[in-house]
């Protein structure tokens, strides 16, 4: 994640933002940042972080886990987030924090005037308006910190209230204090402030009633009387004496009579208090998920004290809008002491009738029927006047499809002044609902959907068939109502399995017993309101092989960009599709499963129709992918030749990367679908994704599609022969660069080179020779590598290409380094960087830089090594090239070892090893074991070092990497010698010489010149 600024929030849900975008963090990463932030300027030590993050359930390797969390955070943002001090960690200088802002405002200059101090505190309370330290593990240390922060906030609220009374800043004060008293019914300072604020606005009777209610509550629940603070406020209100410079208004004699009545006697002078209306339906059972949405609604309820608030929940049928509205209504209704009003508008097509709804609300708020005016304008005015003095929650459920008319009707029924809040639910979105907070509900995440199914059918039944449960949940579209309906059928049928029920949901022959029939009918109602052209387009989208699509795809499908945008807006407004945002911020859209079923049934299409639509999408994908080729930072695999005359618009580097992250999976899916029907288009699509396939679907998905498409290229035509050869080239590079499968890569590259030469494709034949040379170097076959490089360079003299020339130099430099020809290696690698510096393949440039760093530390130029590694790590982080970044981090761990920083080297090597295992890079995992073993040996952990080196030898042998085997054997012989196992050490040195000879490298006695610091040696003075 790139960012020019970073802001950490801990006074609410813990969140880190880079620029304006929230950074996706794990719960433990959020906890670590929160502890660093609450440290009041001091660095957070590891001893303090461990109990904060894990409490009493700390892992055995907690210190390493903390360091791994710090490393993970540093990878996620390319600006510094944490600084390491001598004792721990602190926030970097460029990271702002809401807690620091809060304390700066609260601790402002003590010489401020009361007015300035009140404004500072008022601003501070907008910063700290929610529960602090949410969504991190609630360990004991976290709970203590939450209590301390709450106490800080309460103290500021007390001071702000006193200042407001003193300055006469009474607007909204009684509403705010009423809410605080509701939250803290025994906080006598707030109660006293509320009494004074009521009296200052002429409401002495209410102030005295507050006192009497508090008197009873203290006596009944705590067995104590009011404090001096509360008695003083009572005295001031009772006698109308000035309070903080403000004189009370009203009828003192009436107030005196009221207050003089004994506490145990009824208040005969005040009308009986009507019951507070609480109209919400029963709380939904087995409510799961929606944590983020619940938090947003609760936060909105907090903000209602300052401004009128409307929350608009939208989503497709059955997604759980009503359940969420009711659930949240019950969670926040205590913040609205004057009532909760609810109206079910029944999803009627016509606009709701405000007069009827308002009449019901007014009666519930205490008005007699004859006091409610018939005129709608007067009724709205009366309703708004009542809400002006009250705090009420209004829930308007099941609004029909939104329109300007419906939005106008709703405007008459929602609050327009601070203190109250409305929650509106509807199937569709409309921009004319004023100042509403829109929350679009999506299908449940698979974990939440499984929890709901387990809650209704029992965990045992779901755990017995997890795959069947997932298939069933997918068939329901993971809609909460659909899951409930299906579970209702299954609860009495323990004999019916999940796969069988899933088939019944999808198979048309079972529609007469379909538990989702009512849901489908609701979707059909929305479908039928769409135009015939829109229905045709939706039916095509429902039959495309892709599961998600980009915003441009409907326009490509319709052949009209404007029509595509209009269709997308309609589908979003009616919630027939939902946006799906990935962790890296890319947005795709997907049809709800119920919509797909309804569209397929309502608009059946022929296979020819579907193939034609798929080919239109395929051609559009190919044009975009081809346009991205020269802007993408990987370019070794060539762009496919054009299939039509239409030219694609050039794009920038950022747009190219975004395209592949967003549309790469669709590109492969379409290619797979077209392999048998349009192989010429299919192989071009696969090839166009070859350089970028690591950014979206993973290596296995690209390789599987490439294999199937290549198998479909069986015709003898020149085009299909070219396709087969280019896919062989792409697969060879894939296996060598990303999978460490060098022998297979060499065979594929040589076959591709022969075919491309016969086809007269000289430049791509050069690319095949470059891949073959890289694989041969990995296998220790010097002669083969040099022959391939000579051929490539000969071809490039006739057909110059900067990318391939740069790669050729980089691989020749790698070859020289492997065979200890350091000056020649430095010359070739430096030349590669010069060729690629301006606008070449950035991965070739990075690979050359990593190898040059290895060469320079072997030449003892350690200052240059640090510069090179810093440059390449920054470059790879910028392009999010995690695979090659692991190799750069491996080089850095080697550098740490050479400098004698053995603990640091061990930690860095552990991080690289985990990354290698996660990415299935067997060679890197074997290679970094050797670095880790050298650090372990330096720390006198000889048994651990021996185990790592033996594993490295075994793994490198299996990968046919003789030079790496020889290096690990040399280190293992040193470890065994230190253990006193001299016979075994001598045998390993003999095997090492044999391994080096097999790689055409003469034996050399002075291994320290080749590998720098010998195992077991102290780090000596560095030669520069």
Coordinates of C-alpha atoms in Angstrom, one line a residue, residues 310 312-315 345 347-352 396 398-411 424-434 436 526 529-530 573-575:
X310 CA -30.4 9.3 8.7
X312 CA -30.0 4.3 4.7
X313 CA -29.6 0.5 4.5
X314 CA -29.9 -1.0 1.1
X315 CA -29.4 -4.4 -0.4
X345 CA -43.9 0.2 4.9
X347 CA -42.3 -2.8 0.1
X348 CA -45.4 -1.4 -1.6
X349 CA -44.8 0.0 -5.1
X350 CA -46.5 3.3 -4.3
X351 CA -44.8 5.9 -2.2
X352 CA -45.5 5.7 1.6
X396 CA -38.7 3.1 8.5
X398 CA -39.2 -2.1 3.8
X399 CA -39.4 1.1 1.7
X400 CA -40.3 0.3 -1.9
X401 CA -38.0 0.8 -4.8
X402 CA -36.6 4.3 -4.2
X403 CA -37.6 7.2 -6.5
X404 CA -37.7 11.0 -6.2
X405 CA -41.3 10.7 -5.0
X406 CA -40.5 8.1 -2.4
X407 CA -37.5 10.2 -1.2
X408 CA -39.7 13.3 -0.9
X409 CA -42.1 11.3 1.3
X410 CA -39.4 10.0 3.5
X411 CA -38.0 13.5 4.0
X424 CA -34.4 3.6 6.6
X425 CA -34.2 0.2 4.7
X426 CA -35.0 -0.3 1.0
X427 CA -34.0 -2.6 -1.8
X428 CA -32.7 0.3 -4.0
X429 CA -30.5 3.3 -3.7
X430 CA -31.6 6.9 -4.6
X431 CA -29.3 9.9 -4.4
X432 CA -32.2 12.3 -3.4
X433 CA -32.5 11.0 0.2
X434 CA -30.9 14.0 1.8
X436 CA -28.2 10.0 4.5
X526 CA -37.4 -6.0 -9.6
X529 CA -39.4 -3.4 -13.9
X530 CA -36.2 -3.3 -16.1
X573 CA -29.3 1.2 -7.7
X574 CA -31.5 -1.8 -7.7
X575 CA -29.0 -4.0 -5.8

